Amino acid sequence: KGKIKPDSIIDLHGYTLNNAKSMLQKHFKTAFEKNIRTILIITGKGHNNLGVLKKEIPILLNNNVFKKYLISFDIAPKSFGGEGALLVRIRNKYKELN
């Protein structure tokens, strides 16, 4: 959608789900504090397009731990990895939550 470019990239290839979750929590908090607005999360597709991270990361992002930082997330455009990546919009820390 549009011409959004990621301000930050986190590559989770080779990480376990627990390690990936921990890395994402730290990355999102830092991104929010630094007012980084767009993050590309590379999960990879996994074997036969059935990767654990590809499947589980979107579920994690709907968890309250992450939702407080997020505006939205979606599958990345093909130019940024397509189905093997997610493009995440982070809240503006200078705007009040309604």
mmCIF file of C-alpha atoms in Angstrom:
data_model
loop_
_atom_site.group_PDB
_atom_site.id
_atom_site.type_symbol
_atom_site.label_atom_id
_atom_site.label_comp_id
_atom_site.label_asym_id
_atom_site.label_seq_id
_atom_site.Cartn_x
_atom_site.Cartn_y
_atom_site.Cartn_z
ATOM 1 C CA LYS A 1 0.000 0.000 0.000
ATOM 2 C CA GLY A 2 1.528 3.286 -1.051
ATOM 3 C CA LYS A 3 5.177 4.135 -0.793
ATOM 4 C CA ILE A 4 5.889 3.336 2.859
ATOM 5 C CA LYS A 5 9.539 2.614 3.584
ATOM 6 C CA PRO A 6 10.577 0.943 6.828
ATOM 7 C CA ASP A 7 12.477 3.122 9.308
ATOM 8 C CA SER A 8 13.783 0.003 11.035
ATOM 9 C CA ILE A 9 14.232 -3.671 10.114
ATOM 10 C CA ILE A 10 14.348 -6.679 12.410
ATOM 11 C CA ASP A 11 15.280 -10.044 10.905
ATOM 12 C CA LEU A 12 14.038 -13.018 12.928
ATOM 13 C CA HIS A 13 15.449 -15.785 10.690
ATOM 14 C CA GLY A 14 16.767 -18.612 12.829
ATOM 15 C CA TYR A 15 15.263 -17.442 16.123
ATOM 16 C CA THR A 16 12.981 -19.525 18.310
ATOM 17 C CA LEU A 17 9.521 -18.141 18.961
ATOM 18 C CA ASN A 18 10.432 -17.175 22.554
ATOM 19 C CA ASN A 19 13.627 -15.405 21.464
ATOM 20 C CA ALA A 20 11.760 -13.656 18.647
ATOM 21 C CA LYS A 21 9.063 -12.478 21.082
ATOM 22 C CA SER A 22 11.691 -11.092 23.459
ATOM 23 C CA MET A 23 13.534 -9.323 20.632
ATOM 24 C CA LEU A 24 10.308 -7.818 19.310
ATOM 25 C CA GLN A 25 9.299 -6.496 22.740
ATOM 26 C CA LYS A 26 12.637 -4.703 23.117
ATOM 27 C CA HIS A 27 12.606 -3.468 19.526
ATOM 28 C CA PHE A 28 9.050 -2.108 19.740
ATOM 29 C CA LYS A 29 9.713 -0.322 23.017
ATOM 30 C CA THR A 30 12.883 1.270 21.621
ATOM 31 C CA ALA A 31 11.115 2.195 18.382
ATOM 32 C CA PHE A 32 8.271 3.823 20.311
ATOM 33 C CA GLU A 33 10.675 5.777 22.535
ATOM 34 C CA LYS A 34 12.685 6.984 19.517
ATOM 35 C CA ASN A 35 9.460 7.682 17.587
ATOM 36 C CA ILE A 36 10.379 5.239 14.819
ATOM 37 C CA ARG A 37 7.118 4.826 12.952
ATOM 38 C CA THR A 38 7.528 1.886 10.546
ATOM 39 C CA ILE A 39 9.235 -1.453 11.218
ATOM 40 C CA LEU A 40 9.803 -4.303 8.794
ATOM 41 C CA ILE A 41 9.752 -7.660 10.577
ATOM 42 C CA ILE A 42 11.343 -10.416 8.496
ATOM 43 C CA THR A 43 10.004 -13.793 9.580
ATOM 44 C CA GLY A 44 10.854 -15.811 6.513
ATOM 45 C CA LYS A 45 8.372 -18.224 5.024
ATOM 46 C CA GLY A 46 9.651 -21.431 6.549
ATOM 47 C CA HIS A 47 9.715 -24.880 5.018
ATOM 48 C CA ASN A 48 6.865 -25.278 2.487
ATOM 49 C CA ASN A 49 5.597 -21.809 3.460
ATOM 50 C CA LEU A 50 4.621 -23.168 6.916
ATOM 51 C CA GLY A 51 7.128 -21.377 9.151
ATOM 52 C CA VAL A 52 6.411 -21.092 12.867
ATOM 53 C CA LEU A 53 7.428 -17.411 12.992
ATOM 54 C CA LYS A 54 5.404 -16.583 9.877
ATOM 55 C CA LYS A 55 2.332 -18.091 11.548
ATOM 56 C CA GLU A 56 2.870 -17.013 15.174
ATOM 57 C CA ILE A 57 4.236 -13.453 14.930
ATOM 58 C CA PRO A 58 0.904 -11.984 13.689
ATOM 59 C CA ILE A 59 -0.816 -13.694 16.643
ATOM 60 C CA LEU A 60 1.766 -12.201 19.026
ATOM 61 C CA LEU A 61 1.250 -8.740 17.563
ATOM 62 C CA ASN A 62 -2.413 -8.918 18.577
ATOM 63 C CA ASN A 63 -1.343 -9.493 22.194
ATOM 64 C CA ASN A 64 -1.754 -6.481 24.538
ATOM 65 C CA VAL A 65 2.012 -6.379 25.169
ATOM 66 C CA PHE A 66 2.458 -5.331 21.525
ATOM 67 C CA LYS A 67 -0.889 -3.670 20.753
ATOM 68 C CA LYS A 68 -0.070 -0.718 22.989
ATOM 69 C CA TYR A 69 2.697 0.232 20.540
ATOM 70 C CA LEU A 70 0.932 -0.581 17.265
ATOM 71 C CA ILE A 71 -1.301 1.250 14.872
ATOM 72 C CA SER A 72 -1.464 -1.653 12.430
ATOM 73 C CA PHE A 73 0.457 -4.404 10.685
ATOM 74 C CA ASP A 74 0.102 -6.215 7.394
ATOM 75 C CA ILE A 75 1.992 -8.497 5.041
ATOM 76 C CA ALA A 76 4.867 -6.526 3.555
ATOM 77 C CA PRO A 77 4.840 -5.446 -0.084
ATOM 78 C CA LYS A 78 6.636 -7.862 -2.401
ATOM 79 C CA SER A 79 9.583 -5.437 -2.639
ATOM 80 C CA PHE A 80 10.131 -5.853 1.139
ATOM 81 C CA GLY A 81 9.727 -9.625 1.357
ATOM 82 C CA GLY A 82 6.044 -10.209 0.696
ATOM 83 C CA GLU A 83 4.615 -13.129 2.669
ATOM 84 C CA GLY A 84 7.906 -13.636 4.507
ATOM 85 C CA ALA A 85 7.716 -10.245 6.212
ATOM 86 C CA LEU A 86 5.355 -7.895 8.026
ATOM 87 C CA LEU A 87 5.209 -4.129 7.848
ATOM 88 C CA VAL A 88 4.275 -2.627 11.201
ATOM 89 C CA ARG A 89 3.152 0.940 11.946
ATOM 90 C CA ILE A 90 4.151 2.160 15.419
ATOM 91 C CA ARG A 91 2.155 4.737 17.371
ATOM 92 C CA ASN A 92 3.398 8.302 17.537
ATOM 93 C CA LYS A 93 4.598 8.744 21.108
ATOM 94 C CA TYR A 94 3.745 12.440 20.957
ATOM 95 C CA LYS A 95 0.032 11.867 20.272
ATOM 96 C CA GLU A 96 -2.290 11.092 23.156
ATOM 97 C CA LEU A 97 -4.141 7.813 23.114
ATOM 98 C CA ASN A 98 -7.899 8.180 22.936
#
